[in-house]
Coordinates of C-alpha atoms and ligand atoms in Angstrom, one line a residue:
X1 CA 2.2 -60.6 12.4
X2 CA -1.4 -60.6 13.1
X3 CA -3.5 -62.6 11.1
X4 CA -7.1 -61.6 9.6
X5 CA -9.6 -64.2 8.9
X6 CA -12.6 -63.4 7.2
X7 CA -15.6 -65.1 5.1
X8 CA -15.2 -67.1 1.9
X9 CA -17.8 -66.8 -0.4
X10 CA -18.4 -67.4 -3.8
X11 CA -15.0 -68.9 -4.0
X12 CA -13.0 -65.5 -2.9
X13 CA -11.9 -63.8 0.5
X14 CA -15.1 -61.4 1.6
X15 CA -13.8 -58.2 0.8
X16 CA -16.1 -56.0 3.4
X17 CA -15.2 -54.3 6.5
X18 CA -16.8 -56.4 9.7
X19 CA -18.6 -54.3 12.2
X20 CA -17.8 -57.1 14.6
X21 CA -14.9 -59.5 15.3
X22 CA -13.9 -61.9 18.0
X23 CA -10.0 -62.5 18.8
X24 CA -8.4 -65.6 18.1
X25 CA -5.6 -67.2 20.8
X26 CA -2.7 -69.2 20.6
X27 CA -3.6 -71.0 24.0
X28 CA 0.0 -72.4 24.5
X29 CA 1.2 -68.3 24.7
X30 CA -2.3 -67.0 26.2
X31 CA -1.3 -64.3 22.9
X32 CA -3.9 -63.0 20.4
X33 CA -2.6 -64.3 16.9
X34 CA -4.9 -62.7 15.0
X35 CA -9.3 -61.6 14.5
X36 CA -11.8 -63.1 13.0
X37 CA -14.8 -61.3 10.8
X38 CA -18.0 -62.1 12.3
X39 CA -21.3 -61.7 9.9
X40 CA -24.1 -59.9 10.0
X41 CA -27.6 -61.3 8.6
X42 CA -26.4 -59.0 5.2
X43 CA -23.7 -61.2 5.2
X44 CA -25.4 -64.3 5.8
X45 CA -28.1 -63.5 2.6
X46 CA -24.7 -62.8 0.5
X47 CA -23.6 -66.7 1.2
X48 CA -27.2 -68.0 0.4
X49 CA -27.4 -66.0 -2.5
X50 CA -24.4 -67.3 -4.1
X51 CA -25.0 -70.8 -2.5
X52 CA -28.4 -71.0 -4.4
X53 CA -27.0 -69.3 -7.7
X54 CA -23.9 -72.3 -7.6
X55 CA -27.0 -75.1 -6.9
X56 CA -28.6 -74.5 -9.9
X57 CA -25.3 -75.9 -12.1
X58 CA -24.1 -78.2 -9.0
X59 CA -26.9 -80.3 -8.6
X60 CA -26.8 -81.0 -12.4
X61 CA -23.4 -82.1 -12.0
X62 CA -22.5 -86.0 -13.4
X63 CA -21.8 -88.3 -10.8
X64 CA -18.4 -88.6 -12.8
X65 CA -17.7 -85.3 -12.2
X66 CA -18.4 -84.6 -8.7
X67 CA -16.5 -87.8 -7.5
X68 CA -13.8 -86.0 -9.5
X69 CA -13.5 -83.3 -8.0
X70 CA -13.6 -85.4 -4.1
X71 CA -10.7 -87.4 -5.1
X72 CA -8.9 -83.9 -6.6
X73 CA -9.8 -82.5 -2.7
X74 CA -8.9 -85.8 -1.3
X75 CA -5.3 -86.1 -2.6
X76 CA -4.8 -82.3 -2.0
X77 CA -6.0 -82.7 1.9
X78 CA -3.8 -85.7 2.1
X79 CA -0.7 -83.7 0.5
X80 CA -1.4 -80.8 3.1
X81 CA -2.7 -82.6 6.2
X82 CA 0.6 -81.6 8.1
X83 CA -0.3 -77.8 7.2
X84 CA -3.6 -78.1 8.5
X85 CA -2.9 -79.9 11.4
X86 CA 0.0 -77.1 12.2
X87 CA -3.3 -74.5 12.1
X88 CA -4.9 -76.4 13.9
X89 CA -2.3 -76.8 16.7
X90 CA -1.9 -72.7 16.7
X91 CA -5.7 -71.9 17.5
X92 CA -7.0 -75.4 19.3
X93 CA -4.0 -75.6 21.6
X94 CA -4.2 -79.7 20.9
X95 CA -1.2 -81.4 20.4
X96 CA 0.4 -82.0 16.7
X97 CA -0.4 -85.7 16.2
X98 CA -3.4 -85.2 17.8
X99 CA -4.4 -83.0 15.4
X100 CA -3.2 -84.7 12.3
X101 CA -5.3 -87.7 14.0
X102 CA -8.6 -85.3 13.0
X103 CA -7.7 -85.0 9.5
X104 CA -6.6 -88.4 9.0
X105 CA -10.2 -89.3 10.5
X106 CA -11.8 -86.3 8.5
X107 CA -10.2 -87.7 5.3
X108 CA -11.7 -90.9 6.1
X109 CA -15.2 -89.5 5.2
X110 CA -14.2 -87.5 1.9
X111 CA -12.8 -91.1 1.1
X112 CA -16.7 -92.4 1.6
X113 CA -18.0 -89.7 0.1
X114 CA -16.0 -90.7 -2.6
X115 CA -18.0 -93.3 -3.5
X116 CA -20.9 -91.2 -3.9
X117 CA -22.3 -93.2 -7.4
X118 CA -22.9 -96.8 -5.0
X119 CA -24.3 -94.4 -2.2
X120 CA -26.9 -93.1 -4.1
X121 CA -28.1 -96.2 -6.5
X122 CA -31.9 -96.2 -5.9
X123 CA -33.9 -99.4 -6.7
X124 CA -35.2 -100.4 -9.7
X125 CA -38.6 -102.6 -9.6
X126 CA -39.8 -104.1 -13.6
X127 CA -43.1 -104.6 -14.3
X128 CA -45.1 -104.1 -10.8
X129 CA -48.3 -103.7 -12.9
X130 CA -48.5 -104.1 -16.5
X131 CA -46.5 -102.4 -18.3
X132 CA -45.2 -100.6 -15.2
X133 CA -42.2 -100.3 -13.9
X134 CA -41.2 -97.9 -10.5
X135 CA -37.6 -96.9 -9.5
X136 CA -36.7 -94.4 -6.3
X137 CA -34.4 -91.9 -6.4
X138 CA -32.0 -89.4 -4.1
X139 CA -31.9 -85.5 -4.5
X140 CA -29.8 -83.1 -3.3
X141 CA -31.4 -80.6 -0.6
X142 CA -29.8 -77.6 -2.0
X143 CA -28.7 -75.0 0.4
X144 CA -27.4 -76.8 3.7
X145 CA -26.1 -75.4 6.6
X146 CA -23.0 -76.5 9.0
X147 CA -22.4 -75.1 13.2
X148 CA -19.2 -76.8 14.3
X149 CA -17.4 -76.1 17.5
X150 CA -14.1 -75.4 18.8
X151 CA -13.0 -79.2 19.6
X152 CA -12.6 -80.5 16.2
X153 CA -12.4 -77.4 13.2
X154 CA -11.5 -80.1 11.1
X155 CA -12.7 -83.1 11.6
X156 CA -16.7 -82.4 12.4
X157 CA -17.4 -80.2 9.7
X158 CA -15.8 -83.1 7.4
X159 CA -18.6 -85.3 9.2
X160 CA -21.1 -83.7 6.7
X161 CA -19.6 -81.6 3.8
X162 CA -18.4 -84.4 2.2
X163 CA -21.7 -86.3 1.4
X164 CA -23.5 -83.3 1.4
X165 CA -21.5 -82.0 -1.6
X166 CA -20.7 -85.4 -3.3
X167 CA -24.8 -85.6 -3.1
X168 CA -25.1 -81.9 -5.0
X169 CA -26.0 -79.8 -2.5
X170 CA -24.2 -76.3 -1.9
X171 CA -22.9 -75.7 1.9
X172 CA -21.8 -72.8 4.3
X173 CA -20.1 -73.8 7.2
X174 CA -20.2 -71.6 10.1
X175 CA -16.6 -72.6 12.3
X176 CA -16.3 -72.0 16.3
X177 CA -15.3 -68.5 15.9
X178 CA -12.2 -69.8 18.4
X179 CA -10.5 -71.5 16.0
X180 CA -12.1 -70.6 12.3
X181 CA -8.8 -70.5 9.9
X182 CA -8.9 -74.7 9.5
X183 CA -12.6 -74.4 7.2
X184 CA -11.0 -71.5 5.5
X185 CA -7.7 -73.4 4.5
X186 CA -9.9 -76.4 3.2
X187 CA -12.2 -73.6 1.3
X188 CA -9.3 -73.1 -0.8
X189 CA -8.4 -76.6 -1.5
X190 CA -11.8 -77.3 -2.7
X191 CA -11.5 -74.1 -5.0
X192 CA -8.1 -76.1 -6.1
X193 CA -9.8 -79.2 -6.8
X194 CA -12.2 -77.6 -8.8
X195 CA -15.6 -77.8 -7.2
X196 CA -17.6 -74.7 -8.5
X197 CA -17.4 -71.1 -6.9
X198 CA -20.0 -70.6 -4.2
X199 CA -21.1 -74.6 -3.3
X200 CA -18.7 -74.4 -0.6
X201 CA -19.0 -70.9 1.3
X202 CA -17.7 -70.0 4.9
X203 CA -19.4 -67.3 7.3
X204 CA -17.8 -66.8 10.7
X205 CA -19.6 -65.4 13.6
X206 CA -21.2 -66.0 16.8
X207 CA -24.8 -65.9 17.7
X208 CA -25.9 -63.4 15.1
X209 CA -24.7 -65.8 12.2
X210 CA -25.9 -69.0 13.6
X211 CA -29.4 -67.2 13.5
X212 CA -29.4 -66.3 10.2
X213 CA -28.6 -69.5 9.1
X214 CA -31.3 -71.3 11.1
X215 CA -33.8 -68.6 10.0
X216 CA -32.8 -68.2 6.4
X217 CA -35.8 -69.6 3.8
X218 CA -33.4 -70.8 1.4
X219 CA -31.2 -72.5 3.7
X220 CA -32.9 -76.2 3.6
X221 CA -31.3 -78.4 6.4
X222 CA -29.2 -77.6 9.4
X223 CA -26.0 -80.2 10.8
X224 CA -24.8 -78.6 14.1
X225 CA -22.4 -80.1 16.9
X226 CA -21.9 -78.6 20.2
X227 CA -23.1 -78.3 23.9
X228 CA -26.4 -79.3 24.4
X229 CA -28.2 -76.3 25.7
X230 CA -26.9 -74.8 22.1
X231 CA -27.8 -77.9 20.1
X232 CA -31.6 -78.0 22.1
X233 CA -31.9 -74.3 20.6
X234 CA -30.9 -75.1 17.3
X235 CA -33.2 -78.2 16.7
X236 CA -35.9 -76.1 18.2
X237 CA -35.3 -72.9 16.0
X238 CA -34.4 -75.0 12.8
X239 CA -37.1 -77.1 12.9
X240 CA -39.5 -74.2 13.9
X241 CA -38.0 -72.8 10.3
X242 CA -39.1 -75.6 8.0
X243 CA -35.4 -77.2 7.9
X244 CA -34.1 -80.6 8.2
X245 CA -32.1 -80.5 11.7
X246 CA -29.5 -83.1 12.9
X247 CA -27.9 -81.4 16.4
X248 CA -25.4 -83.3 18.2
X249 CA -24.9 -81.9 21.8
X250 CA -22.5 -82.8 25.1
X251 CA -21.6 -85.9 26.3
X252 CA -20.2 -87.6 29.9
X253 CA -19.2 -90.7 29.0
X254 CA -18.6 -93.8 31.0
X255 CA -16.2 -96.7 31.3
X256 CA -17.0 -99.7 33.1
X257 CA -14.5 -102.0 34.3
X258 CA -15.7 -105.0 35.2
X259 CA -13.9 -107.3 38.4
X260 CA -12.2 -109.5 34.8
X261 CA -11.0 -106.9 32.8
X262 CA -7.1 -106.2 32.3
X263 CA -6.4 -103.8 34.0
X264 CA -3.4 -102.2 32.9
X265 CA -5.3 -102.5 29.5
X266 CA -7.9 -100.5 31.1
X267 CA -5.2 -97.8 32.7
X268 CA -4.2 -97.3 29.2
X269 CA -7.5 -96.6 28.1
X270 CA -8.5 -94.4 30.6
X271 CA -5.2 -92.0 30.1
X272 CA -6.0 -91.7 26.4
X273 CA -9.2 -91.6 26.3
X274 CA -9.3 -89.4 29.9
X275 CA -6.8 -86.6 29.0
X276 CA -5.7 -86.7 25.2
X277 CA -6.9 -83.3 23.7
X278 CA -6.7 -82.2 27.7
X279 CA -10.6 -84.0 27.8
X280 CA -11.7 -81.5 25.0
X281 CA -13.5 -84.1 23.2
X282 CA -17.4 -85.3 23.2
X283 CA -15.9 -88.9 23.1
X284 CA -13.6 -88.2 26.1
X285 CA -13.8 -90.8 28.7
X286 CA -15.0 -88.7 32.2
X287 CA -16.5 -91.0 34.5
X288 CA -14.9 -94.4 35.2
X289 CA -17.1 -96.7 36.9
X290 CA -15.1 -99.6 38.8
X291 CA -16.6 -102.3 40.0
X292 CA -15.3 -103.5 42.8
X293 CA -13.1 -105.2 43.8
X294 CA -10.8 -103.5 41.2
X295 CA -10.9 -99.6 42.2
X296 CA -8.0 -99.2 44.2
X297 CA -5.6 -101.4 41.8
X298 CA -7.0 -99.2 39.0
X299 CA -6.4 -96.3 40.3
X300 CA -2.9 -97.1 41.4
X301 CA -2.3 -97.6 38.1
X302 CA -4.0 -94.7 36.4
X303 CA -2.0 -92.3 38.9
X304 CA 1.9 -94.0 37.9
X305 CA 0.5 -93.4 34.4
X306 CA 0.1 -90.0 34.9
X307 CA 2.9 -89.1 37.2
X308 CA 4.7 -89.8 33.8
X309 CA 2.7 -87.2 31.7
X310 CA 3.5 -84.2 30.1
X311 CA 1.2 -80.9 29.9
X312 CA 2.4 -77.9 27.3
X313 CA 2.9 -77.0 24.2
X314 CA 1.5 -79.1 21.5
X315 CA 4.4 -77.9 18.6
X316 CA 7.2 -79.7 21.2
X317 CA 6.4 -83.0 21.9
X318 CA 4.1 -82.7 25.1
X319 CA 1.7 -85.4 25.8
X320 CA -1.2 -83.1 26.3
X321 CA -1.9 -79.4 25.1
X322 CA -3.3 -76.2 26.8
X323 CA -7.5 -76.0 27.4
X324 CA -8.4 -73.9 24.5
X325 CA -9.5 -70.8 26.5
X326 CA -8.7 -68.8 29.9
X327 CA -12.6 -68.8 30.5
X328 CA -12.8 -72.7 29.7
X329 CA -9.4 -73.2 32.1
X330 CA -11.1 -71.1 34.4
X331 CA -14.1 -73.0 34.5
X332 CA -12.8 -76.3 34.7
X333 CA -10.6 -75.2 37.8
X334 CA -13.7 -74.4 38.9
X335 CA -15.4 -77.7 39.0
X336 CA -12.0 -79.2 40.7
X337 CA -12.3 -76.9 43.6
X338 CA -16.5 -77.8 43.4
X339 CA -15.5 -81.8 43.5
X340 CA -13.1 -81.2 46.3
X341 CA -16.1 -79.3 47.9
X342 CA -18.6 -82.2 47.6
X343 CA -16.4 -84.9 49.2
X344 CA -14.6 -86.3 46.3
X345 CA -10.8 -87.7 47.1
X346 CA -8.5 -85.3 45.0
X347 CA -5.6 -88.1 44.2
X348 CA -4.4 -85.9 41.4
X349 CA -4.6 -82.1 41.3
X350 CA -4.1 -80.5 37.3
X351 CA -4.0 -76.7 39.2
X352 CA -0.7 -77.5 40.6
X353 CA 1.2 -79.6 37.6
X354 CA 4.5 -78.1 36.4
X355 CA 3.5 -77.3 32.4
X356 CA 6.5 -76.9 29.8
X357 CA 5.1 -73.5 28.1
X358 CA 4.3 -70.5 28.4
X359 CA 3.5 -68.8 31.5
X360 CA 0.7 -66.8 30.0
X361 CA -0.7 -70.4 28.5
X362 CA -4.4 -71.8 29.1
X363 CA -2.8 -74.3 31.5
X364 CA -4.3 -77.5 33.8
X365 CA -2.9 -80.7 34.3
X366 CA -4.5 -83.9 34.5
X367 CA -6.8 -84.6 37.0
X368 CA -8.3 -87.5 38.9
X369 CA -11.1 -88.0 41.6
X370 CA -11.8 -90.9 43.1
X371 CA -15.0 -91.5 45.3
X372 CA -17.3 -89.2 43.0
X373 CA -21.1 -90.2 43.6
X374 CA -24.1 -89.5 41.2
X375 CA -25.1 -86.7 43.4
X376 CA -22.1 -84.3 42.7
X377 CA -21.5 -81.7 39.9
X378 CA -18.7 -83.2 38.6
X379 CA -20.5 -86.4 37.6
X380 CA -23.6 -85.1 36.7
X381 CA -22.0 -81.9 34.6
X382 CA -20.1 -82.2 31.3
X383 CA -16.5 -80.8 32.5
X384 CA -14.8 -80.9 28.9
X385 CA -11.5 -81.0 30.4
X386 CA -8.8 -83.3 31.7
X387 CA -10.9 -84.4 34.7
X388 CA -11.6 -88.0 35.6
X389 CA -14.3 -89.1 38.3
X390 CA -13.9 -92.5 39.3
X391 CA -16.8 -93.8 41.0
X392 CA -17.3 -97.0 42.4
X393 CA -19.9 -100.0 42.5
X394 CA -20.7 -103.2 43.5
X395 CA -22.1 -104.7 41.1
X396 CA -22.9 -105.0 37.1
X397 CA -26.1 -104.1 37.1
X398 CA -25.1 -100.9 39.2
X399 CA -23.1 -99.8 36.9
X400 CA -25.4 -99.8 34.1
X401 CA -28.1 -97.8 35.9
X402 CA -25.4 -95.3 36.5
X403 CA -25.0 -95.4 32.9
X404 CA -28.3 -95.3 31.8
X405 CA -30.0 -93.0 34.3
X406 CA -27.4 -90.2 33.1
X407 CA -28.9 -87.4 31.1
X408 CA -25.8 -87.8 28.0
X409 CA -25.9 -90.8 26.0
X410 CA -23.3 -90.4 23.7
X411 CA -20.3 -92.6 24.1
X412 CA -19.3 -95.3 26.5
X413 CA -17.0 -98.3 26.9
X414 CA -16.6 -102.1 28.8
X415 CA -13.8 -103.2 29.6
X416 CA -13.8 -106.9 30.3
X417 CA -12.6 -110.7 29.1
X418 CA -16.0 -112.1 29.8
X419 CA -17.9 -111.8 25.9
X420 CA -21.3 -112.8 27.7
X421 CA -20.7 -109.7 29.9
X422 CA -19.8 -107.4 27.3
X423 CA -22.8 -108.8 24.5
X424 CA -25.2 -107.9 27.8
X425 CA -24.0 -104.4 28.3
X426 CA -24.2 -103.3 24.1
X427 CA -27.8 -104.9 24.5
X428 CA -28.4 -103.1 27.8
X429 CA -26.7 -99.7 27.6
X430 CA -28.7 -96.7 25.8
X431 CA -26.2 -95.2 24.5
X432 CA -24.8 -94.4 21.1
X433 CA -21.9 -95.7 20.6
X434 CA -20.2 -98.7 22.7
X435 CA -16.6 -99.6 22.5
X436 CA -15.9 -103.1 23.9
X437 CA -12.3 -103.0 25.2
X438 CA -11.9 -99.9 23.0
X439 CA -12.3 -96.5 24.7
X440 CA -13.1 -94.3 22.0
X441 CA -15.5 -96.3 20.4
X442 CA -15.8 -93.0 17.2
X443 CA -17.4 -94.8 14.3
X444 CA -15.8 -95.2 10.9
X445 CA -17.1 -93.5 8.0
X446 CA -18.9 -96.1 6.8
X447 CA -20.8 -96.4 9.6
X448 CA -23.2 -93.3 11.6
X449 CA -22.0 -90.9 14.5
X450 CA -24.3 -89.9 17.1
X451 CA -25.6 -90.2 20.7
X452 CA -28.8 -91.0 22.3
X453 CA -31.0 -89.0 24.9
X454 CA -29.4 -85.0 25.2
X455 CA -26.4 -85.9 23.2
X456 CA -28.3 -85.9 19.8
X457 CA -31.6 -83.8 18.8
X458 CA -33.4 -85.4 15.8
X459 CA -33.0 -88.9 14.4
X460 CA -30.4 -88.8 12.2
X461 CA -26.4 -89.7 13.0
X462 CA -24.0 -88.2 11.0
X463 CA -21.8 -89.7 8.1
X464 CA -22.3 -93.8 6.6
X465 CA -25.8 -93.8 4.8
X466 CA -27.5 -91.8 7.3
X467 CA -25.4 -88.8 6.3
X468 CA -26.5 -89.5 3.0
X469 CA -30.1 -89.9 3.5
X470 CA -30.0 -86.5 5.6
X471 CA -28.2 -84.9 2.8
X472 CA -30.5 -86.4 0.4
X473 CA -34.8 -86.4 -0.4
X474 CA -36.1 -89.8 -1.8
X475 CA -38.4 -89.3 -4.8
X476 CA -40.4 -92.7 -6.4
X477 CA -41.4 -92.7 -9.9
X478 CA -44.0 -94.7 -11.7
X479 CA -43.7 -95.3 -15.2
X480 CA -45.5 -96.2 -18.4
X481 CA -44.7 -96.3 -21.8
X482 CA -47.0 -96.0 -24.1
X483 CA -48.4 -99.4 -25.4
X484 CA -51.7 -99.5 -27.4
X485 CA -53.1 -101.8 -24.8
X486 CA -53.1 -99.0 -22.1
X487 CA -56.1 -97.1 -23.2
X488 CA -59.4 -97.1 -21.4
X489 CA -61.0 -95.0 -18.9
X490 CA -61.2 -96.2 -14.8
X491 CA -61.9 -93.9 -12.1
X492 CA -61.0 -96.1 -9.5
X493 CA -58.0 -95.9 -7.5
X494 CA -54.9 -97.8 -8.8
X495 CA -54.9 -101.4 -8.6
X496 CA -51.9 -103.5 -9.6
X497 CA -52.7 -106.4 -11.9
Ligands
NAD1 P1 -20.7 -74.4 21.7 O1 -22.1 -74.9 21.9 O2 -20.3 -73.3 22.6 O3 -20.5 -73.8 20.2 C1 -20.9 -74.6 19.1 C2 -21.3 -73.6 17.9 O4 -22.4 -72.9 18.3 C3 -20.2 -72.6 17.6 O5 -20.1 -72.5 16.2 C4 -20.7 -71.4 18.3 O6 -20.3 -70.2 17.6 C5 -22.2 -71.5 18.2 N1 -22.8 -70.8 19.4 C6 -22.3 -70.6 20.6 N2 -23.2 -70.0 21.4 C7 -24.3 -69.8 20.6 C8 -25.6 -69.2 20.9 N3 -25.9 -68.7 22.1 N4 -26.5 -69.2 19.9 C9 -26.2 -69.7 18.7 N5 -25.0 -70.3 18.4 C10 -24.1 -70.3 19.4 O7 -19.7 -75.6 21.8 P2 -18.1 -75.6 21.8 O8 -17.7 -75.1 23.2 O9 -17.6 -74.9 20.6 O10 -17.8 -77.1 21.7 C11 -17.8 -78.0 22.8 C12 -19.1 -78.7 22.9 O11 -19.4 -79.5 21.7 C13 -19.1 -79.8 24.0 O12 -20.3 -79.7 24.7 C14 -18.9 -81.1 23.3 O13 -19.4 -82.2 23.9 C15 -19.7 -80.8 22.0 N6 -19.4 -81.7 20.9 C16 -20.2 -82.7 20.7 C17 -19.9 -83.6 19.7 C18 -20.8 -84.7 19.3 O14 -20.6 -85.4 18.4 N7 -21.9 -85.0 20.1 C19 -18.7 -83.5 19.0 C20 -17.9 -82.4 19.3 C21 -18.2 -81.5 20.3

């Protein structure tokens, strides 16, 4: 049966007829399971309307009460996470545990947010003059907006609606119209836990929606993730708009392997972090620099690794899913045929591995090029697939201009014994986030997300206590009570004494 998914706002199913809808895919069949509404700007003022209506009780809310009702939604996430996963699976194409990894790590932030009371204790400072005392404090924003795209439906939208709610503000999330029924199963469990109608509201769309929201007056701040020439337009449009604007964009990240480094450690690494979620993820692994003289070991062992993979579908066991869309498969074949074009060594070709699925499935194996230089589209070009460019160098330092002098700055990784080697690079590298002997270096809760240079527009990282500061406006007060001593006129600006 074909499934219909439409808004959620004001804690029910939109009950309109869309003008507009996109199909969603199983990309393991290559079927259309089912449509999904997609707003107008009319529908777009409906969520802000009831967003701002649900503010005015929400932000009022005790700090009791709202970590109530995050631990309520925590323990019913945890109870479902299998369901959600299985939705996720059915519209993402990634593999099961893959995608029950997502939650787990999307949990991980409504456990933070959890401990919203600690986040938001402001400081406290007795007598700075006389009789005065000042203390700062955090508010909530009040509308906020949320852009996700198709690689996590999960997990990245719980990089911000978390804190952003535990703080008091209301959200509306706008999903990747690919896979949208993930934010409206976790609608319903916040409804279940007991958070207000209308604070948490979902609008699906494409283009159309993500304008309204970055044009609305009411909506206050904006937290998008995808591509980069999409993120560029948002910061620029949001900002223009008077909001708040955190957009995380594309990524190519890079793992050195340094002459010392283990290497069948390293293999490991570079198969996970290379191919798992078929290379649909900003923190994928892409380009693997090898400094010589370890490239051909490396790659010997990289290539038995992957003889010994599996590509298909993600409900049966396969090591790696279906890309999530015919145009994206397409597309990604197309930078394999562009890399064998350019001069790159095809050692592994993903257009001609045997896949356990469907033959209508968004299919390509795992892919690896050796002999990749800077020059060529498939280093400088964020593939988002399961394609690995190695490309090798002589020394170090080589391999952190390579690293540097690329326009992404998101994620990257050493892999070495030598401590010296790896304090140099985390010093060195301008990038975001640094794994040392760890190849998706993703950030726990407690701590930020975000890249440097094109893989982040604006200054603020996502989740830890820069999630809460984004979510949140600092307000100091200066008080005195009224003491018989205080009286007395002074024109004079304020001295302490
Ligand atoms: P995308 O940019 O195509 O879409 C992201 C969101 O923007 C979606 O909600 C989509 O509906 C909307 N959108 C698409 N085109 C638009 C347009 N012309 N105008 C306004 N809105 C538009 O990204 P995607 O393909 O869904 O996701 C993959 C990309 O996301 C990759 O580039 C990946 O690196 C990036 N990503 C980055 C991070 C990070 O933390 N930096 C995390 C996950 C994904």
């Amino acid at each position: 049966m074909s499934k219909h998914v439409t808004h959620w706002i004001n804690g029910q199913e939109w009950s309109g007829t869309a003008a507009r809808h996109g199909d969603i895919y199983n990309p393991a069949t290559g079927q259309v399971t089912g449509t999904v509404d997609f707003a107008t700007s009319a529908v777009m003022d409906q969520a802000v309307a009831s967003s701002k209506a649900a503010f005015a009780e929400w932000r009022q809310a005790s700090l009791a009460r709202r970590s109530q009702v995050l631990f309520a939604f925590r323990e019913l996430l945890n109870a479902k996470k299998e369901e959600l996963a299985a939705i996720i699976t059915a519209e993402h194409g990634k593999v099961l545990s893959d995608a029950l990894g997502e939650v787990t790590r999307g949990l991980e932030v409504v456990e933070f947010a959890c401990g919203i009371p600690h986040l938001l204790k402001g400081g406290y400072s007795e007598s700075v003059s006389t009789g005065v005392d000042v203390y700062s404090i955090r508010q909530p924003l009040g509308v906020v907006g949320i852009i996700s795209p198709f690689n996590f439906p999960a997990m990245v939208p719980m990089w911000f609606f978390p804190l952003a709610i535990a703080s008091g503000n209301v959200v509306i999330v706008k999903p990747s119209e690919k896979d949208p029924s993930a934010t409206d199963f976790v609608a319903k469990l916040w409804k279940e836990a007991g958070l207000p109608d209308g604070v948490f509201n979902v609008v699906h769309g494409d283009k159309e929606a993500v304008d309204a929201l970055l044009t609305h007056p009411d909506v206050k701040s904006i937290s998008f993730v995808g591509s980069t020439p999409i993120a560029k337009y948002v910061y620029e449009t949001g900002t223009a708009h008077g909001k708040r604007v955190q957009a995380l964009g594309g990524a190519k990240n890079h793992m050195v392997v340094l002459p010392d480094a283990d290497l069948d450690l390293a293999a490991d690494a570079a198969i996970n972090a290379g191919f798992g979620s078929a290379g649909e993820r900003c923190m994928a692994i892409s380009a693997l620099v090898a400094v010589e003289p370890v490239a051909d070991v490396l790659i010997a062992k990289i290539k038995e690794r992957m003889a010994k993979l599996t590509t298909g579908d993600g409900t049966k066991g396969a090591d790696m899913g279906p890309l999530v869309s015919s145009i994206h498969r397409d597309k990604v074949a197309s930078y394999v045929a562009a890399g064998e074009k350019e001069g790159a060594t095809l050692v592994v070709d993903g257009r001609t591995t045997k896949f356990e699925g469907d033959a209508a499935g968004f299919w390509l194996g795992p892919t690896l090029f050796d002999n990749v230089t800077p020059k060529m589209s498939i280093y400088i070009d964020e593939i988002f697939g399961p394609v690995l460019s190695v490309i090798r160098v002589k020394t170090y330092a080589e391999a952190l201009k390579l690293v540097n002098d690329h326009l992404y700055g998101n994620g990257t990784a050493i892999f070495t014994n030598d401590g010296g080697a790896a304090r140099r690079y985390q010093n060195e590298v301008e990038v975001g986030m640094v794994g040392i002997n760890v190849p998706i270096p993703v950030p726990m809760a407690y701590y930020s997300f975000g890249g440097w240079k094109a893989s982040l527009f604006g200054d603020t990282h996502a989740h830890g206590i820069e999630g809460v500061h984004f979510f949140t406006r600092g307000k100091v007060v200066t008080s005195r009570w009224l003491d018989p001593s205080h009286g007395g006129i002074n024109l004079g600006f304020p001295q302490n004494v």
